[in-house]
Structures are given as C-alpha cells and as structure tokens.
Amino acid sequence: GESVGLHLPTLSVQEGDNSIINCAYSNSASDYFIWYKQESGKGPQFIIDIRSNMDKRQGQRVTVLLNKTVKHLSLQIAATQPGDSAVYFCAENIYENAGNMLTFGGGTRLMVKP
Amino acid sequence: EPEVTQTPSHQVTQMGQEVILRCVPISNHLYFYWYRQILGQKVEFLVSFYNNEISEKSEIFDDQFSVERPDGSNFTLKIRSTKLEDSAMYFCASSEEVGNTIYFGEGSWLTVV
C-alpha cells in the first residue's frame, strides 16, 4: 500500500499556560520511559525519563506521570514558552539482553501562541 | 555539554550507490545506536551495538546495512546499495549503560535519487 505521512495530533496553548501531552504505550513489559522533544530538522532531545517503579518524576518546568495500570504516560510543561514549540515523542524501553531499543510513539506537535 | 556528532548533515546519492554515515558518540558511552526517521513518520530503531558487536537489530536492518566501530571514537552506518526508500533522517545515539538515557545526534539527512 501507499506510505502515508504521520498525521500528528496538535496541542495549541497560550504562552504561560500549562501544557499536558499524553501518550499511550503498548508493552506492559516496558520498564523505562522517556520523553523527547524534536524541533524541525533536529535530533530528538532528551527531556525527562521515568522508570516503572515510579509514578511521578519532576524536572525543571516538566513533570512526567506514569500510570502502569492503563499504560499511559503524560508530560506536563509548566508556564509554556514559545521555545517549547516542537514535536514531543514518548519512547518506551524494555531491557533485553544487552540491548536498549527504544520504541517511539507517534508524537504530538505543541504550538505555543505568544 | 557532551554531544553525539554526526557527519554529513546532508547527503544526496544515486540509487545503488554505497553510503557511509559517520558518528562520534559521547566519549564515555558504551552503547551505540542507529535510528531513522522517514519524513513525517516515527523515529524507528535500526540497530544497537555494544562491545564491538550488534546486540539488537530491527527488521529494517537487513543485509544492505552494516555498522562498524573502526577506531576508538567513530561509529559508522553503511548502506551497501541504496534504494529510494532509504531516504530518511538517520540518527546516531549513545548511552552510558543499558537503562541509561539515550542521547541523539542531530541526524544525517540522506536523499536517494
């Protein structure tokens, strides 16, 4: 079949507001989760991670929440700034053998209105 | 701050030609990876490399692909005979250990014509 580009869900927020980006992961065996930010034409940039023995972790202006029961991950960005505009990906990881393979989600585009 | 560096940033190649993408992982990292992202699509895992051998690879990483650590600093991805569908952004990444943060480079944009 024809390859179709990914249609990204978009979250549009006003500068200064809080943003919440959600992600559903697929594998109940996943034990490590990461949020990456990707600006246009650049590589994924690490934001924050969380391990499966935690349900919340806070960084600078960002918080990740993990709900293993429903396999759901969220990224909260406080006081969103124009520089936060990017595509945000969640990624999950299962430690197998000596590997460290990340499975990325489809991404959410965050647009911050000044 | 240490970073993963990749060269070239952009390469255009004819179908059937060999391409080598180069990466310098973060210096104290032991695990190295290649991922790719076709325009408008998800980032996809290709291969992981540890202790001078492949530790995991995806279905995408077929016989046309190979990786090498030719010296103490470089990590390369070779595509032996490029196809149009190999056009993508290729990201190199590295991590200190299994389960540690994986840091990505800025990518090499490959266009096969």
PDB file of C-alpha atoms in Angstrom:
ATOM      1  CA  GLY A   1       0.000   0.000   0.000  1.00  0.00           C
ATOM      2  CA  GLU A   2       0.960   3.628  -0.241  1.00  0.00           C
ATOM      3  CA  SER A   3       3.012   5.067   2.573  1.00  0.00           C
ATOM      4  CA  VAL A   4       1.187   7.917   4.271  1.00  0.00           C
ATOM      5  CA  GLY A   5       2.841  10.555   6.396  1.00  0.00           C
ATOM      6  CA  LEU A   6       2.021  10.556  10.055  1.00  0.00           C
ATOM      7  CA  HIS A   7      -0.752  12.941  10.997  1.00  0.00           C
ATOM      8  CA  LEU A   8       0.389  14.413  14.258  1.00  0.00           C
ATOM      9  CA  PRO A   9      -2.102  15.455  16.895  1.00  0.00           C
ATOM     10  CA  THR A  10      -1.547  19.084  17.733  1.00  0.00           C
ATOM     11  CA  LEU A  11      -1.813  20.857  21.040  1.00  0.00           C
ATOM     12  CA  SER A  12      -2.081  24.611  20.849  1.00  0.00           C
ATOM     13  CA  VAL A  13      -1.559  26.577  24.056  1.00  0.00           C
ATOM     14  CA  GLN A  14      -1.160  30.172  25.072  1.00  0.00           C
ATOM     15  CA  GLU A  15       2.243  31.268  26.298  1.00  0.00           C
ATOM     16  CA  GLY A  16       2.334  31.000  30.074  1.00  0.00           C
ATOM     17  CA  ASP A  17      -0.285  28.274  30.275  1.00  0.00           C
ATOM     18  CA  ASN A  18       0.476  24.721  31.338  1.00  0.00           C
ATOM     19  CA  SER A  19       0.636  22.003  28.677  1.00  0.00           C
ATOM     20  CA  ILE A  20      -0.221  18.344  29.073  1.00  0.00           C
ATOM     21  CA  ILE A  21       0.874  15.906  26.396  1.00  0.00           C
ATOM     22  CA  ASN A  22      -0.365  12.338  26.594  1.00  0.00           C
ATOM     23  CA  CYS A  23       0.991   9.048  25.359  1.00  0.00           C
ATOM     24  CA  ALA A  24      -0.334   5.507  25.429  1.00  0.00           C
ATOM     25  CA  TYR A  25       2.355   2.862  25.358  1.00  0.00           C
ATOM     26  CA  SER A  26       1.967  -0.620  24.091  1.00  0.00           C
ATOM     27  CA  ASN A  27       4.061  -3.086  26.028  1.00  0.00           C
ATOM     28  CA  SER A  28       3.276  -3.898  29.650  1.00  0.00           C
ATOM     29  CA  ALA A  29       6.833  -5.252  29.982  1.00  0.00           C
ATOM     30  CA  SER A  30       8.322  -1.811  29.299  1.00  0.00           C
ATOM     31  CA  ASP A  31      10.211  -0.589  32.330  1.00  0.00           C
ATOM     32  CA  TYR A  32      11.746   2.682  31.246  1.00  0.00           C
ATOM     33  CA  PHE A  33      10.068   5.637  29.578  1.00  0.00           C
ATOM     34  CA  ILE A  34      11.486   8.776  28.091  1.00  0.00           C
ATOM     35  CA  TRP A  35      10.093  11.999  26.692  1.00  0.00           C
ATOM     36  CA  TYR A  36      11.957  13.580  23.811  1.00  0.00           C
ATOM     37  CA  LYS A  37      11.488  16.955  22.170  1.00  0.00           C
ATOM     38  CA  GLN A  38      12.204  17.284  18.470  1.00  0.00           C
ATOM     39  CA  GLU A  39      12.496  20.614  16.734  1.00  0.00           C
ATOM     40  CA  SER A  40      12.250  20.776  12.975  1.00  0.00           C
ATOM     41  CA  GLY A  41      15.287  19.257  11.261  1.00  0.00           C
ATOM     42  CA  LYS A  42      16.966  18.294  14.521  1.00  0.00           C
ATOM     43  CA  GLY A  43      17.504  15.147  16.548  1.00  0.00           C
ATOM     44  CA  PRO A  44      15.380  14.058  19.499  1.00  0.00           C
ATOM     45  CA  GLN A  45      16.403  15.948  22.606  1.00  0.00           C
ATOM     46  CA  PHE A  46      16.055  14.242  25.990  1.00  0.00           C
ATOM     47  CA  ILE A  47      13.628  15.974  28.337  1.00  0.00           C
ATOM     48  CA  ILE A  48      12.869  13.638  31.200  1.00  0.00           C
ATOM     49  CA  ASP A  49      12.629   9.936  31.954  1.00  0.00           C
ATOM     50  CA  ILE A  50      10.894   7.704  34.443  1.00  0.00           C
ATOM     51  CA  ARG A  51      11.287   4.096  35.484  1.00  0.00           C
ATOM     52  CA  SER A  52       8.428   1.706  36.027  1.00  0.00           C
ATOM     53  CA  ASN A  53       8.882   1.647  39.802  1.00  0.00           C
ATOM     54  CA  MET A  54       7.839   5.306  39.948  1.00  0.00           C
ATOM     55  CA  ASP A  55       4.611   7.061  39.048  1.00  0.00           C
ATOM     56  CA  LYS A  56       5.823  10.647  39.001  1.00  0.00           C
ATOM     57  CA  ARG A  57       9.060  12.487  38.353  1.00  0.00           C
ATOM     58  CA  GLN A  58       9.728  16.188  38.227  1.00  0.00           C
ATOM     59  CA  GLY A  59      12.314  18.187  36.392  1.00  0.00           C
ATOM     60  CA  GLN A  60      12.729  21.838  35.665  1.00  0.00           C
ATOM     61  CA  ARG A  61       9.276  23.003  34.495  1.00  0.00           C
ATOM     62  CA  VAL A  62       8.417  19.460  33.428  1.00  0.00           C
ATOM     63  CA  THR A  63       6.693  16.569  35.173  1.00  0.00           C
ATOM     64  CA  VAL A  64       6.163  13.063  33.860  1.00  0.00           C
ATOM     65  CA  LEU A  65       3.355  10.889  35.192  1.00  0.00           C
ATOM     66  CA  LEU A  66       3.202   7.153  34.633  1.00  0.00           C
ATOM     67  CA  ASN A  67       0.062   5.064  35.033  1.00  0.00           C
ATOM     68  CA  LYS A  68       1.031   1.453  34.502  1.00  0.00           C
ATOM     69  CA  THR A  69      -2.499   0.191  35.049  1.00  0.00           C
ATOM     70  CA  VAL A  70      -3.743   1.823  31.870  1.00  0.00           C
ATOM     71  CA  LYS A  71      -0.319   2.046  30.171  1.00  0.00           C
ATOM     72  CA  HIS A  72      -0.424   5.805  29.999  1.00  0.00           C
ATOM     73  CA  LEU A  73       2.299   8.408  30.202  1.00  0.00           C
ATOM     74  CA  SER A  74       1.935  12.159  30.332  1.00  0.00           C
ATOM     75  CA  LEU A  75       4.265  15.125  30.113  1.00  0.00           C
ATOM     76  CA  GLN A  76       3.303  18.318  31.856  1.00  0.00           C
ATOM     77  CA  ILE A  77       5.078  21.535  30.951  1.00  0.00           C
ATOM     78  CA  ALA A  78       4.566  24.422  33.321  1.00  0.00           C
ATOM     79  CA  ALA A  79       4.427  28.011  32.089  1.00  0.00           C
ATOM     80  CA  THR A  80       4.827  27.020  28.453  1.00  0.00           C
ATOM     81  CA  GLN A  81       7.148  29.241  26.428  1.00  0.00           C
ATOM     82  CA  PRO A  82       7.458  29.816  22.668  1.00  0.00           C
ATOM     83  CA  GLY A  83      10.720  27.853  22.752  1.00  0.00           C
ATOM     84  CA  ASP A  84       8.741  24.808  23.837  1.00  0.00           C
ATOM     85  CA  SER A  85       7.118  24.623  20.400  1.00  0.00           C
ATOM     86  CA  ALA A  86       8.198  21.302  18.919  1.00  0.00           C
ATOM     87  CA  VAL A  87       7.077  17.720  18.396  1.00  0.00           C
ATOM     88  CA  TYR A  88       7.129  15.661  21.585  1.00  0.00           C
ATOM     89  CA  PHE A  89       7.642  11.918  21.498  1.00  0.00           C
ATOM     90  CA  CYS A  90       7.311   9.391  24.244  1.00  0.00           C
ATOM     91  CA  ALA A  91       9.503   6.331  23.986  1.00  0.00           C
ATOM     92  CA  GLU A  92       9.462   3.060  25.855  1.00  0.00           C
ATOM     93  CA  ASN A  93      12.247   0.640  26.548  1.00  0.00           C
ATOM     94  CA  ILE A  94      12.487  -2.964  27.565  1.00  0.00           C
ATOM     95  CA  TYR A  95      15.817  -4.200  28.855  1.00  0.00           C
ATOM     96  CA  GLU A  96      16.557  -7.342  26.958  1.00  0.00           C
ATOM     97  CA  ASN A  97      19.920  -8.950  26.594  1.00  0.00           C
ATOM     98  CA  ALA A  98      22.432  -6.171  26.270  1.00  0.00           C
ATOM     99  CA  GLY A  99      20.230  -4.063  24.058  1.00  0.00           C
ATOM    100  CA  ASN A 100      18.484  -0.814  24.715  1.00  0.00           C
ATOM    101  CA  MET A 101      15.911  -0.484  21.954  1.00  0.00           C
ATOM    102  CA  LEU A 102      13.549   2.452  22.163  1.00  0.00           C
ATOM    103  CA  THR A 103      10.094   2.230  20.671  1.00  0.00           C
ATOM    104  CA  PHE A 104       8.830   5.696  19.848  1.00  0.00           C
ATOM    105  CA  GLY A 105       5.251   6.868  19.877  1.00  0.00           C
ATOM    106  CA  GLY A 106       3.729   8.875  17.062  1.00  0.00           C
ATOM    107  CA  GLY A 107       4.411  12.290  18.562  1.00  0.00           C
ATOM    108  CA  THR A 108       2.368  15.352  19.442  1.00  0.00           C
ATOM    109  CA  ARG A 109       3.019  18.773  17.980  1.00  0.00           C
ATOM    110  CA  LEU A 110       2.972  21.533  20.594  1.00  0.00           C
ATOM    111  CA  MET A 111       2.313  25.023  19.300  1.00  0.00           C
ATOM    112  CA  VAL A 112       2.725  27.906  21.707  1.00  0.00           C
ATOM    113  CA  LYS A 113       0.916  31.116  20.860  1.00  0.00           C
ATOM    114  CA  PRO A 114       2.571  34.302  22.100  1.00  0.00           C
TER     115      PRO A 114
ATOM    116  CA  GLU B   1      27.857  19.544  27.408  1.00  0.00           C
ATOM    117  CA  PRO B   2      28.979  16.358  25.616  1.00  0.00           C
ATOM    118  CA  GLU B   3      27.060  15.547  22.484  1.00  0.00           C
ATOM    119  CA  VAL B   4      26.757  12.994  19.736  1.00  0.00           C
ATOM    120  CA  THR B   5      28.066  14.393  16.466  1.00  0.00           C
ATOM    121  CA  GLN B   6      27.178  13.164  13.002  1.00  0.00           C
ATOM    122  CA  THR B   7      28.515  13.714   9.517  1.00  0.00           C
ATOM    123  CA  PRO B   8      27.478  14.510   6.896  1.00  0.00           C
ATOM    124  CA  SER B   9      24.457  16.586   7.822  1.00  0.00           C
ATOM    125  CA  HIS B  10      23.002  16.005   4.383  1.00  0.00           C
ATOM    126  CA  GLN B  11      23.938  13.622   1.590  1.00  0.00           C
ATOM    127  CA  VAL B  12      22.392  13.090  -1.816  1.00  0.00           C
ATOM    128  CA  THR B  13      23.245   9.817  -3.504  1.00  0.00           C
ATOM    129  CA  GLN B  14      22.197   7.896  -6.573  1.00  0.00           C
ATOM    130  CA  MET B  15      20.208   4.725  -6.192  1.00  0.00           C
ATOM    131  CA  GLY B  16      22.509   1.710  -5.975  1.00  0.00           C
ATOM    132  CA  GLN B  17      25.426   3.651  -4.531  1.00  0.00           C
ATOM    133  CA  GLU B  18      27.037   2.891  -1.198  1.00  0.00           C
ATOM    134  CA  VAL B  19      26.707   5.399   1.599  1.00  0.00           C
ATOM    135  CA  ILE B  20      28.591   5.655   4.870  1.00  0.00           C
ATOM    136  CA  LEU B  21      27.183   7.788   7.658  1.00  0.00           C
ATOM    137  CA  ARG B  22      29.531   8.692  10.461  1.00  0.00           C
ATOM    138  CA  CYS B  23      29.006   9.333  14.128  1.00  0.00           C
ATOM    139  CA  VAL B  24      31.123  10.211  17.116  1.00  0.00           C
ATOM    140  CA  PRO B  25      29.266   9.047  20.229  1.00  0.00           C
ATOM    141  CA  ILE B  26      29.717  10.665  23.623  1.00  0.00           C
ATOM    142  CA  SER B  27      33.159   9.643  24.808  1.00  0.00           C
ATOM    143  CA  ASN B  28      32.399   7.593  27.941  1.00  0.00           C
ATOM    144  CA  HIS B  29      29.384   5.853  26.416  1.00  0.00           C
ATOM    145  CA  LEU B  30      29.490   2.132  25.734  1.00  0.00           C
ATOM    146  CA  TYR B  31      26.255   1.552  23.810  1.00  0.00           C
ATOM    147  CA  PHE B  32      25.693   2.919  20.340  1.00  0.00           C
ATOM    148  CA  TYR B  33      22.611   3.011  18.155  1.00  0.00           C
ATOM    149  CA  TRP B  34      21.265   3.961  14.796  1.00  0.00           C
ATOM    150  CA  TYR B  35      17.689   5.086  14.328  1.00  0.00           C
ATOM    151  CA  ARG B  36      15.989   6.508  11.300  1.00  0.00           C
ATOM    152  CA  GLN B  37      13.037   8.762  10.638  1.00  0.00           C
ATOM    153  CA  ILE B  38      11.351   8.849   7.282  1.00  0.00           C
ATOM    154  CA  LEU B  39       9.901  12.297   6.607  1.00  0.00           C
ATOM    155  CA  GLY B  40       6.722  12.783   8.601  1.00  0.00           C
ATOM    156  CA  GLN B  41       6.937   9.420  10.325  1.00  0.00           C
ATOM    157  CA  LYS B  42       8.014   7.970  13.660  1.00  0.00           C
ATOM    158  CA  VAL B  43      11.588   7.506  14.741  1.00  0.00           C
ATOM    159  CA  GLU B  44      12.415   3.830  14.175  1.00  0.00           C
ATOM    160  CA  PHE B  45      15.098   1.677  15.742  1.00  0.00           C
ATOM    161  CA  LEU B  46      17.656   0.129  13.407  1.00  0.00           C
ATOM    162  CA  VAL B  47      20.452  -1.374  15.460  1.00  0.00           C
ATOM    163  CA  SER B  48      22.261  -1.323  18.784  1.00  0.00           C
ATOM    164  CA  PHE B  49      25.951  -2.028  19.216  1.00  0.00           C
ATOM    165  CA  TYR B  50      27.935  -2.943  22.283  1.00  0.00           C
ATOM    166  CA  ASN B  51      31.362  -4.412  22.875  1.00  0.00           C
ATOM    167  CA  ASN B  52      32.131  -4.375  19.150  1.00  0.00           C
ATOM    168  CA  GLU B  53      29.141  -6.375  18.106  1.00  0.00           C
ATOM    169  CA  ILE B  54      25.496  -5.914  17.252  1.00  0.00           C
ATOM    170  CA  SER B  55      23.307  -6.545  20.297  1.00  0.00           C
ATOM    171  CA  GLU B  56      19.914  -5.964  18.678  1.00  0.00           C
ATOM    172  CA  LYS B  57      18.607  -5.127  15.241  1.00  0.00           C
ATOM    173  CA  SER B  58      15.214  -4.476  13.748  1.00  0.00           C
ATOM    174  CA  GLU B  59      13.635  -5.922  10.620  1.00  0.00           C
ATOM    175  CA  ILE B  60      14.643  -2.783   8.761  1.00  0.00           C
ATOM    176  CA  PHE B  61      18.317  -3.573   9.329  1.00  0.00           C
ATOM    177  CA  ASP B  62      18.715  -6.113   6.534  1.00  0.00           C
ATOM    178  CA  ASP B  63      21.822  -7.318   4.724  1.00  0.00           C
ATOM    179  CA  GLN B  64      22.197  -3.977   2.969  1.00  0.00           C
ATOM    180  CA  PHE B  65      23.059  -2.358   6.282  1.00  0.00           C
ATOM    181  CA  SER B  66      26.164  -2.775   8.377  1.00  0.00           C
ATOM    182  CA  VAL B  67      27.730  -0.991  11.326  1.00  0.00           C
ATOM    183  CA  GLU B  68      31.299  -0.668  12.401  1.00  0.00           C
ATOM    184  CA  ARG B  69      33.430   0.949  15.042  1.00  0.00           C
ATOM    185  CA  PRO B  70      36.617   1.340  13.034  1.00  0.00           C
ATOM    186  CA  ASP B  71      38.532   3.096  15.787  1.00  0.00           C
ATOM    187  CA  GLY B  72      38.055   4.285  19.353  1.00  0.00           C
ATOM    188  CA  SER B  73      35.818   7.186  18.512  1.00  0.00           C
ATOM    189  CA  ASN B  74      33.822   6.663  15.316  1.00  0.00           C
ATOM    190  CA  PHE B  75      30.717   4.575  14.767  1.00  0.00           C
ATOM    191  CA  THR B  76      29.534   4.167  11.190  1.00  0.00           C
ATOM    192  CA  LEU B  77      26.433   3.006   9.371  1.00  0.00           C
ATOM    193  CA  LYS B  78      26.937   1.685   5.859  1.00  0.00           C
ATOM    194  CA  ILE B  79      24.182   1.158   3.346  1.00  0.00           C
ATOM    195  CA  ARG B  80      25.648  -1.019   0.635  1.00  0.00           C
ATOM    196  CA  SER B  81      23.293  -0.362  -2.264  1.00  0.00           C
ATOM    197  CA  THR B  82      20.882   2.447  -1.544  1.00  0.00           C
ATOM    198  CA  LYS B  83      17.238   2.333  -2.545  1.00  0.00           C
ATOM    199  CA  LEU B  84      14.803   5.208  -2.920  1.00  0.00           C
ATOM    200  CA  GLU B  85      13.040   4.116   0.261  1.00  0.00           C
ATOM    201  CA  ASP B  86      16.252   4.547   2.245  1.00  0.00           C
ATOM    202  CA  SER B  87      15.731   8.302   2.034  1.00  0.00           C
ATOM    203  CA  ALA B  88      15.358   9.394   5.636  1.00  0.00           C
ATOM    204  CA  MET B  89      16.992  11.182   8.524  1.00  0.00           C
ATOM    205  CA  TYR B  90      19.427   8.819  10.215  1.00  0.00           C
ATOM    206  CA  PHE B  91      20.131   9.437  13.872  1.00  0.00           C
ATOM    207  CA  CYS B  92      23.075   8.096  15.777  1.00  0.00           C
ATOM    208  CA  ALA B  93      22.667   7.773  19.533  1.00  0.00           C
ATOM    209  CA  SER B  94      24.645   6.565  22.506  1.00  0.00           C
ATOM    210  CA  SER B  95      24.184   5.709  26.158  1.00  0.00           C
ATOM    211  CA  GLU B  96      26.496   5.026  29.025  1.00  0.00           C
ATOM    212  CA  GLU B  97      24.849   1.793  30.052  1.00  0.00           C
ATOM    213  CA  VAL B  98      21.708  -0.211  29.379  1.00  0.00           C
ATOM    214  CA  GLY B  99      18.840   1.624  31.004  1.00  0.00           C
ATOM    215  CA  ASN B 100      20.577   4.974  30.963  1.00  0.00           C
ATOM    216  CA  THR B 101      19.493   7.949  28.944  1.00  0.00           C
ATOM    217  CA  ILE B 102      19.988   7.629  25.203  1.00  0.00           C
ATOM    218  CA  TYR B 103      21.334  10.805  23.641  1.00  0.00           C
ATOM    219  CA  PHE B 104      20.768  11.512  19.973  1.00  0.00           C
ATOM    220  CA  GLY B 105      22.815  13.358  17.414  1.00  0.00           C
ATOM    221  CA  GLU B 106      21.405  15.981  15.082  1.00  0.00           C
ATOM    222  CA  GLY B 107      20.985  13.484  12.282  1.00  0.00           C
ATOM    223  CA  SER B 108      22.215  12.870   8.745  1.00  0.00           C
ATOM    224  CA  TRP B 109      19.637  13.540   6.095  1.00  0.00           C
ATOM    225  CA  LEU B 110      20.004  11.003   3.275  1.00  0.00           C
ATOM    226  CA  THR B 111      18.307  11.601  -0.041  1.00  0.00           C
ATOM    227  CA  VAL B 112      18.426   8.797  -2.590  1.00  0.00           C
ATOM    228  CA  VAL B 113      17.623   9.853  -6.149  1.00  0.00           C
TER     229      VAL B 113
END
